Coordinates of N, CA and C in Angstrom, one line a residue:
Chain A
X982 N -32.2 79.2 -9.9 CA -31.3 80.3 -10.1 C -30.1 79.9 -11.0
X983 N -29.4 80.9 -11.7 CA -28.2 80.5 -12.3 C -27.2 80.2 -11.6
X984 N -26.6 79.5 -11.9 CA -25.4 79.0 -11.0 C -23.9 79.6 -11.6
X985 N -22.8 79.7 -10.7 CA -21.8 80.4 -11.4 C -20.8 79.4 -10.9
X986 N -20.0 78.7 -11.8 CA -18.7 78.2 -11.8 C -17.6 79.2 -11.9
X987 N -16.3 79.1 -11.1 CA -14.8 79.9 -11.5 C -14.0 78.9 -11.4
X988 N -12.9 78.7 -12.6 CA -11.7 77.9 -12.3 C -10.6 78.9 -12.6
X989 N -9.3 78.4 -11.8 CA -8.9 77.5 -11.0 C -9.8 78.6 -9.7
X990 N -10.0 77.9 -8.5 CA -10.2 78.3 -7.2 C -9.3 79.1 -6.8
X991 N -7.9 78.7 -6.9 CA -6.5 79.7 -6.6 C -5.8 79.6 -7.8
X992 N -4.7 80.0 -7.8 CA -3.2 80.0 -8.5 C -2.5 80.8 -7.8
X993 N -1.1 80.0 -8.1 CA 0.6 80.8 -7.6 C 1.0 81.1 -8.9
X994 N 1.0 82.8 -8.8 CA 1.7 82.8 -10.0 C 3.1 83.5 -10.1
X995 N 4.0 84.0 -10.7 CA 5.3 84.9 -10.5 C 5.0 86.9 -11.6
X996 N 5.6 87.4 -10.8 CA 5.4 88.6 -11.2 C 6.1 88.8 -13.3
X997 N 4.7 89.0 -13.7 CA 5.4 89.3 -15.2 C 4.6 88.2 -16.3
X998 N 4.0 87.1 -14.8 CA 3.6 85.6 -16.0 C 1.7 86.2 -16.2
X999 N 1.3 85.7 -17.9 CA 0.6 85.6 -17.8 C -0.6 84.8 -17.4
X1000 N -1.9 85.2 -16.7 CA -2.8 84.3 -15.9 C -4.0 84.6 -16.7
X1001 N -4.9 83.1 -17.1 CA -6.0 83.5 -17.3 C -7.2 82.6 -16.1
X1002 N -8.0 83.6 -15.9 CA -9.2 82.6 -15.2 C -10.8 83.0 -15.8
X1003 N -11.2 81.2 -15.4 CA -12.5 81.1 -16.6 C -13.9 80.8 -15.6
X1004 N -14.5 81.6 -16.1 CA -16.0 81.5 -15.5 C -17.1 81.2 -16.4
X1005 N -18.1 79.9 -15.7 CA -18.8 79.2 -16.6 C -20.5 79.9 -16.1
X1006 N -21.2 79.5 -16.1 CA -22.7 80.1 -16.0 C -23.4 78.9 -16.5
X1007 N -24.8 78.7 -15.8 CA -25.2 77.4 -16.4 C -26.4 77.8 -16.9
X1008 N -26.3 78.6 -17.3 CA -27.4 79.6 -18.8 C -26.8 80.9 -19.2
X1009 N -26.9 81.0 -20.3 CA -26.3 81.7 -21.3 C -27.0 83.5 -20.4
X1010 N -25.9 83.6 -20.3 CA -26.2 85.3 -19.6 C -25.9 86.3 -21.2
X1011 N -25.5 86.0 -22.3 CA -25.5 86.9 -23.1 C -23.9 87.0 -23.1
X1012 N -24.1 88.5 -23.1 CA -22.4 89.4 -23.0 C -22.7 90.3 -21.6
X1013 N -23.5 89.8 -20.5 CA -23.8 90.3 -19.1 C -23.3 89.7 -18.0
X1014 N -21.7 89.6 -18.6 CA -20.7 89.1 -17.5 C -19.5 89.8 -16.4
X1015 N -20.0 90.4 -15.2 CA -18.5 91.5 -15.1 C -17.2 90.6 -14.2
X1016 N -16.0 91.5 -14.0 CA -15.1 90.9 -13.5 C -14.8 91.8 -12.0
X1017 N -14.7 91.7 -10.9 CA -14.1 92.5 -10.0 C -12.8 92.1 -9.2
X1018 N -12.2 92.7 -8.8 CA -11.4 92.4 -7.9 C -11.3 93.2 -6.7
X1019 N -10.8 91.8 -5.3 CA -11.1 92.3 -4.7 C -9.5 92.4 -3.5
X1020 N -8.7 93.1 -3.0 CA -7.7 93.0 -2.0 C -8.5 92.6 -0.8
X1021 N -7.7 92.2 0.3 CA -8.3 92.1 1.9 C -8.5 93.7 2.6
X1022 N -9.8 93.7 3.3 CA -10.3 94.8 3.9 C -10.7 95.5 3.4
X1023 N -10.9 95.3 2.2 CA -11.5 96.5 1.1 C -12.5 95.8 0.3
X1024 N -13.3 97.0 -0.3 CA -14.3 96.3 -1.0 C -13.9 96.1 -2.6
X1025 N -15.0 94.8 -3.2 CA -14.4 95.1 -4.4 C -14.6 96.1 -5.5
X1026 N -13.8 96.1 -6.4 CA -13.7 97.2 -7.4 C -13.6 96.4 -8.9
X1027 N -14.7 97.3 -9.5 CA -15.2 96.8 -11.0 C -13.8 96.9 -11.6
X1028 N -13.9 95.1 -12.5 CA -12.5 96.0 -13.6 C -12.8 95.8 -15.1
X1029 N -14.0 94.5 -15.1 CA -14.4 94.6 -16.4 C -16.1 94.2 -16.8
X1030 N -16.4 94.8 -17.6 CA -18.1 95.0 -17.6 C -18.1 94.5 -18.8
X1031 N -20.0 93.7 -19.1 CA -20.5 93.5 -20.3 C -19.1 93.2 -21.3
X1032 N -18.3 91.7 -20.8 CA -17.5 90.8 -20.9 C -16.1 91.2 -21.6
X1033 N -16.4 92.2 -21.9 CA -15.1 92.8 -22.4 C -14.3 94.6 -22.5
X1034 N -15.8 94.9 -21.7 CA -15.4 97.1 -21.6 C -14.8 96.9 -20.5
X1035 N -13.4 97.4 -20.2 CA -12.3 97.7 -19.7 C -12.7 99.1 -18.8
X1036 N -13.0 99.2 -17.4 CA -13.7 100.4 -16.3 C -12.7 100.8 -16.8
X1037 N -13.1 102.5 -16.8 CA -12.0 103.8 -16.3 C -11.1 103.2 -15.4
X1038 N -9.9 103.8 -15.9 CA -9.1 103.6 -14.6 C -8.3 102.4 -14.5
X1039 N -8.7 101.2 -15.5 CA -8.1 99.6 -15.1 C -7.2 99.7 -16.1
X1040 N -5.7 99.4 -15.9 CA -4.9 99.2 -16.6 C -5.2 98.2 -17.8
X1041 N -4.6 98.2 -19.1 CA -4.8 97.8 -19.9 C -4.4 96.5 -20.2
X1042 N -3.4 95.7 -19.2 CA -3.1 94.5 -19.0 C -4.2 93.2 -18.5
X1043 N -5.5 94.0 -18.0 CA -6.4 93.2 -17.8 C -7.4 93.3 -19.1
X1044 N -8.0 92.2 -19.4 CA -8.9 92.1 -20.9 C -10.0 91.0 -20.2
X1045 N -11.2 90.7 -21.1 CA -12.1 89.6 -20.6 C -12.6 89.3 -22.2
X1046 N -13.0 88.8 -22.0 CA -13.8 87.7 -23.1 C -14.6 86.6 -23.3
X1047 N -15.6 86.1 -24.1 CA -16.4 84.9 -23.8 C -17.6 85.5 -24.6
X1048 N -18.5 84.6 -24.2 CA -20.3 85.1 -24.9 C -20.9 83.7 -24.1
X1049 N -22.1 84.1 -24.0 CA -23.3 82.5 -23.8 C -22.6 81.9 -22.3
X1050 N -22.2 81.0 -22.3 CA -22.1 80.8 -20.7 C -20.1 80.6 -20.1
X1051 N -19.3 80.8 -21.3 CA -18.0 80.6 -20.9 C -17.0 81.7 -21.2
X1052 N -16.3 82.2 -20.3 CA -16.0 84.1 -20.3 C -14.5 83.2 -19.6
X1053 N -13.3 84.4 -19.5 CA -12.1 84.7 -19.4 C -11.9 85.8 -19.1
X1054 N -11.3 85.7 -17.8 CA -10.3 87.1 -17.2 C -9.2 86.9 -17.5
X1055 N -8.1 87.6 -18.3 CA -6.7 87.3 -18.5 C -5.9 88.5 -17.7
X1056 N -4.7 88.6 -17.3 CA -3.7 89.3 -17.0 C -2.5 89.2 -18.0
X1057 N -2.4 90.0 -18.9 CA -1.2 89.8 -19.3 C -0.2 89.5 -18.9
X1058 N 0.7 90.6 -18.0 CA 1.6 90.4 -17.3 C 1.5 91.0 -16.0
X1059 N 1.6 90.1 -15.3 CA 1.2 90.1 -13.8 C 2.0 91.0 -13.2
X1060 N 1.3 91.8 -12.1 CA 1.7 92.9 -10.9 C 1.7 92.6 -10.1
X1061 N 2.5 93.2 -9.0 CA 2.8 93.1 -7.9 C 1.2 93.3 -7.0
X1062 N 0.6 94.8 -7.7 CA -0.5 95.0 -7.1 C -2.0 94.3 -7.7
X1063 N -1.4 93.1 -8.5 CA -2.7 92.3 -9.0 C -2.8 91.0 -8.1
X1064 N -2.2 90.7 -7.0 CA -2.5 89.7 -6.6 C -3.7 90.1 -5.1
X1065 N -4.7 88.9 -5.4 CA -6.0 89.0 -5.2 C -6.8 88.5 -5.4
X1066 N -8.5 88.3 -5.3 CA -9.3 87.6 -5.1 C -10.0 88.0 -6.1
X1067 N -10.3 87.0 -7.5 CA -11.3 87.9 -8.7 C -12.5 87.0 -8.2
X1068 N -13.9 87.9 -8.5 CA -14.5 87.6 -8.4 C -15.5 87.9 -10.3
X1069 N -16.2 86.6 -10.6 CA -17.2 87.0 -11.9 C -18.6 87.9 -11.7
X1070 N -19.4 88.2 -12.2 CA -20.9 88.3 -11.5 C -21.7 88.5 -12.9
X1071 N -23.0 87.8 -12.8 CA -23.6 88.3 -13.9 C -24.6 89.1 -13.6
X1072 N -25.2 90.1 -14.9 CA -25.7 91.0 -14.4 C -27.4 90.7 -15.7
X1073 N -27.5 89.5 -15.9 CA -28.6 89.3 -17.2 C -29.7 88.5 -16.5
X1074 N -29.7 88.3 -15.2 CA -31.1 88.0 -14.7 C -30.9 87.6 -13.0
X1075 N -32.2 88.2 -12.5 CA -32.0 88.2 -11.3 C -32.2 87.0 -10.9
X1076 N -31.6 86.6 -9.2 CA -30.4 87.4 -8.8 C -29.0 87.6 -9.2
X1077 N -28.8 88.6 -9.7 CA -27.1 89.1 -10.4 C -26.0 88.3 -9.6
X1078 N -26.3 86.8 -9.6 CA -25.3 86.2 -8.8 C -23.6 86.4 -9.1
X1079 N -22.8 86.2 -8.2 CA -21.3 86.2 -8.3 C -20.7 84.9 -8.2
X1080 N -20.0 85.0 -8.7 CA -19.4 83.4 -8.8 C -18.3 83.3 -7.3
X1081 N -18.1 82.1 -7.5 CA -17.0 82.0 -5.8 C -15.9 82.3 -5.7
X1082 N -15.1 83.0 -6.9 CA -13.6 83.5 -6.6 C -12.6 82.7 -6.9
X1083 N -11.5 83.6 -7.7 CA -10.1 82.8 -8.2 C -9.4 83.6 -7.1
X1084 N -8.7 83.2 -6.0 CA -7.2 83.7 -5.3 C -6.1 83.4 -6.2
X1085 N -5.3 84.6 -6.5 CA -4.6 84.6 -7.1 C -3.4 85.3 -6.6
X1086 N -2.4 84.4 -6.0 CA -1.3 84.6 -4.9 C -0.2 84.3 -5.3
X1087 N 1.4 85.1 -5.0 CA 2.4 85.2 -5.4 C 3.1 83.7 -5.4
X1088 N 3.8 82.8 -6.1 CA 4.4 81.9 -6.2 C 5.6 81.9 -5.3
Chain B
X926 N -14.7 113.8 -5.2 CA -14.7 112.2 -5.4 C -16.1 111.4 -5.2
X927 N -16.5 110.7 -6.3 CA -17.7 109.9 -6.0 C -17.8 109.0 -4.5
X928 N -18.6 108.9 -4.1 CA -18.7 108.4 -2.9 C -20.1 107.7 -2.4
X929 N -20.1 106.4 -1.6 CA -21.0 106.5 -1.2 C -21.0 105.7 0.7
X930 N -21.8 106.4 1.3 CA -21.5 106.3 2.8 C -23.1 105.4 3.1
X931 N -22.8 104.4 4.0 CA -23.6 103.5 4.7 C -23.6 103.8 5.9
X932 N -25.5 103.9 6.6 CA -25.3 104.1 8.1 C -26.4 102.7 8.4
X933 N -26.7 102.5 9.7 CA -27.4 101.7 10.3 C -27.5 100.3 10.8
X934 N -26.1 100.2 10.3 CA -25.9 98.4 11.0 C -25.5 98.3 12.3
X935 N -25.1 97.5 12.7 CA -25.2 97.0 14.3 C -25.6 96.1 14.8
X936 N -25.6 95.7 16.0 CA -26.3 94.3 16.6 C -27.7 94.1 16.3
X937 N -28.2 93.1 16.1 CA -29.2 92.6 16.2 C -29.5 90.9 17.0
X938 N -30.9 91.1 17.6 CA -31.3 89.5 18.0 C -32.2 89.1 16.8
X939 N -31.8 87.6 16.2 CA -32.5 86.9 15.7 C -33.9 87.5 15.8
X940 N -34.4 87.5 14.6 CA -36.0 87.5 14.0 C -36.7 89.2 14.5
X941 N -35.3 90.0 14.9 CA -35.6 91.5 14.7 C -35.4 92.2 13.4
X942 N -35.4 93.4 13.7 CA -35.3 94.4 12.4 C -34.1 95.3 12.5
X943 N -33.3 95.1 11.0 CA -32.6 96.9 11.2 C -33.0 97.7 9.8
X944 N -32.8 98.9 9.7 CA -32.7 99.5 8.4 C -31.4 100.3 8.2
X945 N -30.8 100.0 6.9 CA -29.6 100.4 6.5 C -30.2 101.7 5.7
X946 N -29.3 102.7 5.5 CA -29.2 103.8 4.5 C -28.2 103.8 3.8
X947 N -28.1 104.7 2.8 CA -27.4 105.0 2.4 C -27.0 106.2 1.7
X948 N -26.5 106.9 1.4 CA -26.6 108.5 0.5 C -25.1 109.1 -0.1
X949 N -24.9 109.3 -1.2 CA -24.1 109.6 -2.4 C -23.3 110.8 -2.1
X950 N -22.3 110.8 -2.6 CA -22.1 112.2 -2.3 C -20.9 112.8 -4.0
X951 N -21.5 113.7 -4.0 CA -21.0 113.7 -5.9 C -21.5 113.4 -6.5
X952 N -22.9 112.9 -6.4 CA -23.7 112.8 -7.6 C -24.8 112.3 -7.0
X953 N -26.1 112.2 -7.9 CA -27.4 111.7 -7.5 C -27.7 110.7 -7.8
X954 N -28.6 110.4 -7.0 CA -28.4 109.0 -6.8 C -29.7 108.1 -7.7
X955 N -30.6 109.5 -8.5 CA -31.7 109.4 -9.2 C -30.7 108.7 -10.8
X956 N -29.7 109.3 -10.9 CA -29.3 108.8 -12.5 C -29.0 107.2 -12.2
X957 N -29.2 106.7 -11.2 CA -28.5 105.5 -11.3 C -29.5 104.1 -10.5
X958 N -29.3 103.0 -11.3 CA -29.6 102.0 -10.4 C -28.5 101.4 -9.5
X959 N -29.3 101.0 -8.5 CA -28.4 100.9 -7.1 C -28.4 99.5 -6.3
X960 N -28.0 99.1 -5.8 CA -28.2 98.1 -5.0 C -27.3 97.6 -4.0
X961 N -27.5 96.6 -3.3 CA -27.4 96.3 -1.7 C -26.3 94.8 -2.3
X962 N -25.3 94.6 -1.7 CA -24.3 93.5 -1.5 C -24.0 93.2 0.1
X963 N -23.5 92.3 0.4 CA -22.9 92.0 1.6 C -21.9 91.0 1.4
X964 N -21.3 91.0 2.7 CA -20.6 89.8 2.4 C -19.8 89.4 3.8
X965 N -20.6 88.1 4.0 CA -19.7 87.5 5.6 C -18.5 87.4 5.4
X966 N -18.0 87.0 6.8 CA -16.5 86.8 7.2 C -15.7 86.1 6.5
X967 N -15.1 85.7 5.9 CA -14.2 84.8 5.0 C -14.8 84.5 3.3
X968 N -15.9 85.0 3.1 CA -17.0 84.6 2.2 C -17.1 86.0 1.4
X969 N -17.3 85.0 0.1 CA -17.3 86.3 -1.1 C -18.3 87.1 -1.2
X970 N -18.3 87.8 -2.1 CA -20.0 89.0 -2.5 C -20.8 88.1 -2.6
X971 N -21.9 88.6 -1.9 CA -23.2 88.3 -2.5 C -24.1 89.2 -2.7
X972 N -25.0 89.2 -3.6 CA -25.7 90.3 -4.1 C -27.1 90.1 -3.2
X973 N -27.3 91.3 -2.7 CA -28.8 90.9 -1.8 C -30.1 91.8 -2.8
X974 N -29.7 92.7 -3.5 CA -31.1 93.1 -4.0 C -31.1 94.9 -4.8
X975 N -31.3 94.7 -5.9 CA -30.9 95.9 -6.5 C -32.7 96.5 -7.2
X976 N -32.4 97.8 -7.5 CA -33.3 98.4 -7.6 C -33.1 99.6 -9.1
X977 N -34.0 100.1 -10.1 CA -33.8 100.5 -10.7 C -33.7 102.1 -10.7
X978 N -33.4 103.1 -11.5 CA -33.6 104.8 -10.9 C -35.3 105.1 -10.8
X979 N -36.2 104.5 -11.1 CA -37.6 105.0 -10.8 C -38.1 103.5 -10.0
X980 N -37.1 102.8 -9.5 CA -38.8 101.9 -8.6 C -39.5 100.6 -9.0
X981 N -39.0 100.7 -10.6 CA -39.9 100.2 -11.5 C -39.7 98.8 -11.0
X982 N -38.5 98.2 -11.6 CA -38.0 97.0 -11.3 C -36.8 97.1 -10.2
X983 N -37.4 95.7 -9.5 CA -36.6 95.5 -8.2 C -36.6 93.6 -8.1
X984 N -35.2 93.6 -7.6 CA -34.8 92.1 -7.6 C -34.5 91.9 -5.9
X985 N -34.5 90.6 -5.9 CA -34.0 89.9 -4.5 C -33.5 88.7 -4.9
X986 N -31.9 88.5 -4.1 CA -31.2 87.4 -4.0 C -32.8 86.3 -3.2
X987 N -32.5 84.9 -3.4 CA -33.7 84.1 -3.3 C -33.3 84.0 -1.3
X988 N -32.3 84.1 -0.8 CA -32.3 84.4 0.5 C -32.8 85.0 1.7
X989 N -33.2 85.9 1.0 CA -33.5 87.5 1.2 C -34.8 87.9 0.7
X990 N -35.5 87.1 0.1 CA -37.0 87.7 -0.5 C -37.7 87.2 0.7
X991 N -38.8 88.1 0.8 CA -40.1 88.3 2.0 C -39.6 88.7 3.2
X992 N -38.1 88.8 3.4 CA -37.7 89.3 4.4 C -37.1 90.7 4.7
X993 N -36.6 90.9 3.3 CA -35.6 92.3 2.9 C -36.7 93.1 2.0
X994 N -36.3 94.7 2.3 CA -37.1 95.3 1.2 C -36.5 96.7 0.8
X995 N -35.7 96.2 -0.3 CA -35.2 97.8 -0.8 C -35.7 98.6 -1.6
X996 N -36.0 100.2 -1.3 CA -36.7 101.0 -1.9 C -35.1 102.3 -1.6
X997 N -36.0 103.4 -2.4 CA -35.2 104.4 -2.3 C -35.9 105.6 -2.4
X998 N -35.4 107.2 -2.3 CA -36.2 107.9 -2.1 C -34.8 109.5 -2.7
X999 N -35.8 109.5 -4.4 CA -34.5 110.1 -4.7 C -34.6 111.9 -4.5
X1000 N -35.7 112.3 -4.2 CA -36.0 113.3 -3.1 C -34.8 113.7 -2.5
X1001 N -34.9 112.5 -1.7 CA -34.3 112.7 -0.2 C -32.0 112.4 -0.8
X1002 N -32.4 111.9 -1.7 CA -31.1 111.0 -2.4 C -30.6 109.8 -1.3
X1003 N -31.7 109.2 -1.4 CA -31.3 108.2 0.0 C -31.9 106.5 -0.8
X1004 N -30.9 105.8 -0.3 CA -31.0 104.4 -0.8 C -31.9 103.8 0.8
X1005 N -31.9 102.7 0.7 CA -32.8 102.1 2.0 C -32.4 100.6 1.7
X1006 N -32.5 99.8 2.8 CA -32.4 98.3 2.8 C -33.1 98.5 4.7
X1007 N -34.4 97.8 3.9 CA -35.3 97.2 5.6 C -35.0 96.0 5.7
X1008 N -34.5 95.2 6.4 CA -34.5 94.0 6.9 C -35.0 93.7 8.4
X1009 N -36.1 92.8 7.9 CA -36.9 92.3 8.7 C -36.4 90.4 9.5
X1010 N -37.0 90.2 10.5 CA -36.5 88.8 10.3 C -35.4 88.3 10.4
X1011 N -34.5 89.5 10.7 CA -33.2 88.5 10.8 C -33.1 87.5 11.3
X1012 N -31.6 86.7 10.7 CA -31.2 85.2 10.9 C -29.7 85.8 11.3
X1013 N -29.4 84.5 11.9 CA -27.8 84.6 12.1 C -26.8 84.5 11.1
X1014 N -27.4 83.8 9.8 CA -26.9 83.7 8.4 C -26.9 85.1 7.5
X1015 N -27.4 86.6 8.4 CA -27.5 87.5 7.8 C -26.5 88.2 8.2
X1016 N -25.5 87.5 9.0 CA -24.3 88.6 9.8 C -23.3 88.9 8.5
X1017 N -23.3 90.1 8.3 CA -22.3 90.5 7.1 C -21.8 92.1 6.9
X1018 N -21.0 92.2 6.5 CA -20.9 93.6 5.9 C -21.4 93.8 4.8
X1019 N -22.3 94.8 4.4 CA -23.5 95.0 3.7 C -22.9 96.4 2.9
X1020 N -23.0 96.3 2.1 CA -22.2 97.4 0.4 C -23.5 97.8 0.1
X1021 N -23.7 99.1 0.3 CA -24.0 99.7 -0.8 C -23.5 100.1 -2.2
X1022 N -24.0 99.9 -3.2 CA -23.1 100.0 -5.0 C -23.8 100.6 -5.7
X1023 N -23.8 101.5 -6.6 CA -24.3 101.9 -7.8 C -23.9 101.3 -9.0
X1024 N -24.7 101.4 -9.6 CA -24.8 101.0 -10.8 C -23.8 101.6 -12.0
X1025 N -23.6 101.0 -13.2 CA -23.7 102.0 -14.0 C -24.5 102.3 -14.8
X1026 N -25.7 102.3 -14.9 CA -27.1 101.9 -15.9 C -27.9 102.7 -15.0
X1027 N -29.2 103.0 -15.6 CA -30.4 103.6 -14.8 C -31.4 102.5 -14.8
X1028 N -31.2 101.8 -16.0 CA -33.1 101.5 -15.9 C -32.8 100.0 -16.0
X1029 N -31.2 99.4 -16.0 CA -31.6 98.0 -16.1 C -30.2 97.7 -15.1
X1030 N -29.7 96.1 -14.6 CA -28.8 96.1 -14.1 C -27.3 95.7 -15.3
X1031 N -26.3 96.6 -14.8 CA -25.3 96.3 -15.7 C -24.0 96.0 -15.0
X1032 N -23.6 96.5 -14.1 CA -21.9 96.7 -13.8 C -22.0 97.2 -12.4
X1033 N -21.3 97.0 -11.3 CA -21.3 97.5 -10.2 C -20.0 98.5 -9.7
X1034 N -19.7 99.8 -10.3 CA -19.0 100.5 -10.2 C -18.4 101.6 -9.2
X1035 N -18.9 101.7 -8.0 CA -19.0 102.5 -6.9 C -19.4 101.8 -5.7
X1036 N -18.6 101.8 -4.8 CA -19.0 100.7 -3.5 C -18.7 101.7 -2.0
X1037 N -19.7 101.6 -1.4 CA -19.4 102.2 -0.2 C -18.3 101.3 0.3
X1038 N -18.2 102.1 1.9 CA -17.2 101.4 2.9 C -17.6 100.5 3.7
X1039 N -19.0 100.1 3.6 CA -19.5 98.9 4.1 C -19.7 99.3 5.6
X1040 N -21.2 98.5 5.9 CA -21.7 98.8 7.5 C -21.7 97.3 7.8
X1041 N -21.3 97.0 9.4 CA -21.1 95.9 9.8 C -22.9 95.6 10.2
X1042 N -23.3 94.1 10.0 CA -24.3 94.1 10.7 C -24.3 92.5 11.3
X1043 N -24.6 92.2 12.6 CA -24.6 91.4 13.4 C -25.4 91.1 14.0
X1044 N -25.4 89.6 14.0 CA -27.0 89.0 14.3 C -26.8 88.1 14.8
X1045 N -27.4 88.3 16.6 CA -26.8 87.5 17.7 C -27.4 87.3 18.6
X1046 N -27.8 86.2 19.5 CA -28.6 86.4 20.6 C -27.9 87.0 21.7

């Protein structure tokens, strides 16, 4: 199966700073990379699809990018309501594995 | 509001059966491919097995193959996850998602509120 790398595992970051986190794949998934995030008790919610379409609804401060096996979730400028658990997943061959999660927690 | 509601989890003993449902509300559940997530206690998503809008193509997390079998029945507008065989490594809350694609898998855009399922002697 494909395997999914995320770095960093965490960060502390401060409200305003920008954060990027990077997800590797150990076969080229294409441009079949999405991004979710997830709060505690809730489930997650899509914020970026096919490595760089921006879901209805997600502020424009989140972007992604990459191709072939190395992709980037960035935050421009960090929110109060963006701290949380991203998770990657690819969606270019079964099983549509998810990668293990950046926590991303207030400094 | 798009929605989607999970019924049928609950206890189980080791090396029994449950079957989960699921069914949409705001839309049908035929325009879309669909699929089954879970996810234990402290532990991220994991994807258990998605399905396309006609049947055609169907996947399984390597976990979960010969034990799990998701079908759906757009008739009825009802998703399905049979699990057979449980293990104690199957205790999770179990998502149902839709897709945004019909015929292939792409994005996971709509997530139920998740049914608990527990696997215990």
């Amino acid at each position: 199966d494909l395997q999914m790398t995320q770095s960093p595992s965490s960060l502390s970051a401060s409200v305003g700073d920008r954060v990027t986190i990077t997800c590797r794949t150990s076969q080229s998934v294409r441009n079949l990379l999405n991004w979710y995030q997830q709060k505690p008790g809730e489930a997650p919610k899509l914020l970026i699809y096919s490595t760089s379409i921006l879901q209805s609804g997600v502020p424009s401060r989140f972007s992604g990018s990459g191709s072939g096996t190395d992709f980037t979730l960035s935050i421009s400028s960090l929110q109060p309501e963006d701290f949380a658990t991203y998770y990657c997943q690819q969606s270019y061959s079964i099983p549509n594995t998810f990668g293990p999660g950046t926590r991303v927690d207030i400094k | 509001e798009v929605k989607l509601v999970e019924s049928g989890g609950g206890l189980a003993q080791p090396g029994r059966s449950l079957r989960l449902s699921c069914a949409p509300s705001e839309f049908t559940l035929d325009a879309y491919a669909m699929h089954w997530v879970r996810q234990a206690p402290g532990k991220g998503p994991e994807w258990v097995a998605g399905i396309t809008w006609n049947s055609k193509s169907i996947g399984y997390a390597d976990s979960v193959k010969g034990r799990f079998t998701i079908s759906r029945d757009n008739a009825k507008n009802s998703l399905y996850l049979q699990m057979d065989s449980l293990r104690t490594e199957d205790t999770a809350v179990y998502y149902c998602v839709k897709d945004i694609r019909r015929n292939y898998f792409q994005g996971l855009d709509v997530w139920g509120q998740g049914t608990t399922v527990t696997v215990s002697s």
